[in-house]
CSV table of C-alpha atoms in Angstrom, one decimal:
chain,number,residue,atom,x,y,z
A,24,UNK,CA,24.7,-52.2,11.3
A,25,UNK,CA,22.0,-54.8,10.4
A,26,UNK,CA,19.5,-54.5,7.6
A,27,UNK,CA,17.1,-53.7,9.8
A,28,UNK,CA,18.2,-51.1,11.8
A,29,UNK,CA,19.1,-49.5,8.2
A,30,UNK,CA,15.8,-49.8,6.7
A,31,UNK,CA,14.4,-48.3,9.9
A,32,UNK,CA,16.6,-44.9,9.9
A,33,UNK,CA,16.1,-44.9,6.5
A,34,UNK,CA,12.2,-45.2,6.5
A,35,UNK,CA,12.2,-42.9,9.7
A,36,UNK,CA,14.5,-39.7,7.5
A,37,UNK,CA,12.4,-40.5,4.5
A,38,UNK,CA,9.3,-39.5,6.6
A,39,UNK,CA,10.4,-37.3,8.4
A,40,UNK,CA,11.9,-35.4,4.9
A,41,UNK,CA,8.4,-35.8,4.2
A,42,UNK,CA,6.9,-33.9,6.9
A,43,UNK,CA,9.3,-31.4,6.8
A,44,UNK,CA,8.2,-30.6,2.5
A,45,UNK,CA,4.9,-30.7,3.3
A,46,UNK,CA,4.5,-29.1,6.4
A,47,UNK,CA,7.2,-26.2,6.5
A,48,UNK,CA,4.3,-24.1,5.7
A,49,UNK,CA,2.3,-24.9,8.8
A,50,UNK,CA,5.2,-25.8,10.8
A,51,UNK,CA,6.6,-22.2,10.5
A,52,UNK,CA,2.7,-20.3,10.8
A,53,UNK,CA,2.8,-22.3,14.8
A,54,UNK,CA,6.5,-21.5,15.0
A,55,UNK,CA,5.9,-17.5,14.8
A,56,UNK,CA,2.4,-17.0,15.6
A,57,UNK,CA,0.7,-16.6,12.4
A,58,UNK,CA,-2.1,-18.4,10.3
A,59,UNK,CA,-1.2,-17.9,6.3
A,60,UNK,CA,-4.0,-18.6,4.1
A,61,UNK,CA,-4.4,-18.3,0.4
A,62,UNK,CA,-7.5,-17.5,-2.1
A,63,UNK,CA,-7.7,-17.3,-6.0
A,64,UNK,CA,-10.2,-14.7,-6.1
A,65,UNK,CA,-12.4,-12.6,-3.9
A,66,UNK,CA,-15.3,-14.7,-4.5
A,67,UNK,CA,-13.2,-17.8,-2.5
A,68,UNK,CA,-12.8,-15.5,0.6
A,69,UNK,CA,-16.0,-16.1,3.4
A,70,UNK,CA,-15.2,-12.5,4.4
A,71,UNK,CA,-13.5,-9.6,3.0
A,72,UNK,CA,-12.8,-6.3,3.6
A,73,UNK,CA,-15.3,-4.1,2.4
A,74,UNK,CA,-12.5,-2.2,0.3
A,75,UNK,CA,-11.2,-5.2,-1.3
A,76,UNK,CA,-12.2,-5.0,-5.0
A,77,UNK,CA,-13.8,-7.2,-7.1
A,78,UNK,CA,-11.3,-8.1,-9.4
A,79,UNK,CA,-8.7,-9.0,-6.8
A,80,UNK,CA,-6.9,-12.6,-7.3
A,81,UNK,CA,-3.9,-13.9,-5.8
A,82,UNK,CA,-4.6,-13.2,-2.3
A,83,UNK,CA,-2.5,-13.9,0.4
A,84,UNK,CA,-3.6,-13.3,4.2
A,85,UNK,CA,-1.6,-13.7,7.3
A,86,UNK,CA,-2.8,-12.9,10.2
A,87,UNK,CA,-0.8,-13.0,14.0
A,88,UNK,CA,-2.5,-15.4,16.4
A,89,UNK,CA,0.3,-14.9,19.6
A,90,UNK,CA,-2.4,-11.9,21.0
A,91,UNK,CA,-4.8,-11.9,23.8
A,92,UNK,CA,-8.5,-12.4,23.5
A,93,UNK,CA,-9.3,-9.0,23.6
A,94,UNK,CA,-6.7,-7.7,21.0
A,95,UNK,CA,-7.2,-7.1,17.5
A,96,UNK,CA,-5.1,-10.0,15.2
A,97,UNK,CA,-2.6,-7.8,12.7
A,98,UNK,CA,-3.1,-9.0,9.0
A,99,UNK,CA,-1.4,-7.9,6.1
A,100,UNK,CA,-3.2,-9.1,2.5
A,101,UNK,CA,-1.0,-9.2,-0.6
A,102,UNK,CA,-3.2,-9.0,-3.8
A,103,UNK,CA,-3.1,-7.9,-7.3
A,104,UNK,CA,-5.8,-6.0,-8.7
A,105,UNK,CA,-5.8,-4.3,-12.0
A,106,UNK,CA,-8.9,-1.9,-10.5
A,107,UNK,CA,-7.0,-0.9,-7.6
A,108,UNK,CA,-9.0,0.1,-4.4
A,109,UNK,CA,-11.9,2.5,-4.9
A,110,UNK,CA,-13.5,2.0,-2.0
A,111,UNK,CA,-15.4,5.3,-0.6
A,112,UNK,CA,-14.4,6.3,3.0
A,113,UNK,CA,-10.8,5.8,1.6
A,114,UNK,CA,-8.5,8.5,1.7
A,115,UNK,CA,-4.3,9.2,1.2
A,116,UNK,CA,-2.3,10.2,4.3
A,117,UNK,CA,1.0,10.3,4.7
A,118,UNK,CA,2.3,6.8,6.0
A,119,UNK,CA,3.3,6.5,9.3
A,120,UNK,CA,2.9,2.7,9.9
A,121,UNK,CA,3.7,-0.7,8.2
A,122,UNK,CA,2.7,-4.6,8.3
A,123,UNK,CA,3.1,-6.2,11.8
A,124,UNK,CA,2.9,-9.4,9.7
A,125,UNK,CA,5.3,-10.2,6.9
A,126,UNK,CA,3.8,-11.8,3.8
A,127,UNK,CA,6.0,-13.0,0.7
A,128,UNK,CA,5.1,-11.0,-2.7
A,129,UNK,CA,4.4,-7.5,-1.0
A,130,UNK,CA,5.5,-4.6,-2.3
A,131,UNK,CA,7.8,-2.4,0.1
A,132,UNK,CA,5.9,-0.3,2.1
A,133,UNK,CA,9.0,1.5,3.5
A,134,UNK,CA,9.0,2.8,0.0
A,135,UNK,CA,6.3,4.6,0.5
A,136,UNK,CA,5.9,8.0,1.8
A,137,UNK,CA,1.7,7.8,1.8
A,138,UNK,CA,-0.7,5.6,2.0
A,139,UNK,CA,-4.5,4.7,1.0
A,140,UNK,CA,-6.5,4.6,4.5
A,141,UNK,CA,-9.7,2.8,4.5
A,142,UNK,CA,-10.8,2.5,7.9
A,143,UNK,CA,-8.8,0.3,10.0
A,144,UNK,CA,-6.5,-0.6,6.9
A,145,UNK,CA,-3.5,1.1,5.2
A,146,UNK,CA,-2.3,-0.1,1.9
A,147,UNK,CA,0.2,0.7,-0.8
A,148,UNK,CA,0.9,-0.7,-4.4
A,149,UNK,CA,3.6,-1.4,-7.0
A,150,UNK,CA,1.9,-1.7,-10.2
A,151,UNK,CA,-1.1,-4.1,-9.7
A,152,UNK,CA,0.0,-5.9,-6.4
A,153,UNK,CA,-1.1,-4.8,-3.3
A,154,UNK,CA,-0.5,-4.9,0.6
A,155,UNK,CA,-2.6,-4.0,3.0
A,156,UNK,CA,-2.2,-4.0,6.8
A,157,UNK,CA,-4.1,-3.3,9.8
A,158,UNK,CA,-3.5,-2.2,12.9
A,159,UNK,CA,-2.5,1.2,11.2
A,160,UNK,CA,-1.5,3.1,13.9
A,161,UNK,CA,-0.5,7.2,13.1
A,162,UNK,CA,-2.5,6.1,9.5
A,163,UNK,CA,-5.8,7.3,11.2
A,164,UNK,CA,-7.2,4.2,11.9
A,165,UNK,CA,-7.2,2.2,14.7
């Protein structure tokens, strides 16, 4: 094969290795339908759930895009909070949903057998990290 032709493949896998690093992320969001976005704090959010406390960091949000205009995107936020949700409106019911969207670092919600209900939400917690879903269908909220 000439030089050439060798450099070219070569260049081309490099890239495309490249792309494939840096862009599995994104790649993978369009692939299943999702958007995946990250904040440090609560403060870096431009909206939050009323319920979210103040002191939550390390939040994760992924949230379904594949729906129709008219229906409500599933999210599920991960989040650690030493406060825990205190929100008032919130109440525990027994669980009866879980996460449409799956989001790395959540605790098991199948472990559950109740749940704390604000709203439209449903969320559970292993120690200090959180998940939190909605469409909470059976939960009492929408």
């Amino acid at each position: 094969m000439p030089r050439t032709t060798t450099t070219v493949l070569t260049v081309g896998a490099l890239a495309l290795a490249a792309v494939a690093l840096t862009g599995c992320s994104a790649l993978g969001d369009a692939a299943h339908d999702r958007l995946t976005s990250e904040a440090s704090s609560r403060a870096d959010l431009e909206s939050a759930p009323a319920w979210l406390p103040d002191d939550a960091t390390a939040i994760t949000s992924v949230t379904g895009t594949g729906g129709g205009p008219s229906d409500t995107a599933p999210t599920t936020l991960v989040f650690t909070s030493r406060a825990g949700v205190t929100a008032d409106g919130c109440r525990t019911t027994p669980r009866k949903s879980a996460p449409t969207m799956d989001a790395d670092g959540a605790p098991d919600v199948y472990k559950a057998t109740s749940v704390l209900q604000c709203g439209g939400w449903s969320m559970t917690a292993k120690g200090d990290r959180w998940v939190a879903w909605t469409p909470n269908p059976g939960d009492g909220g929408s």
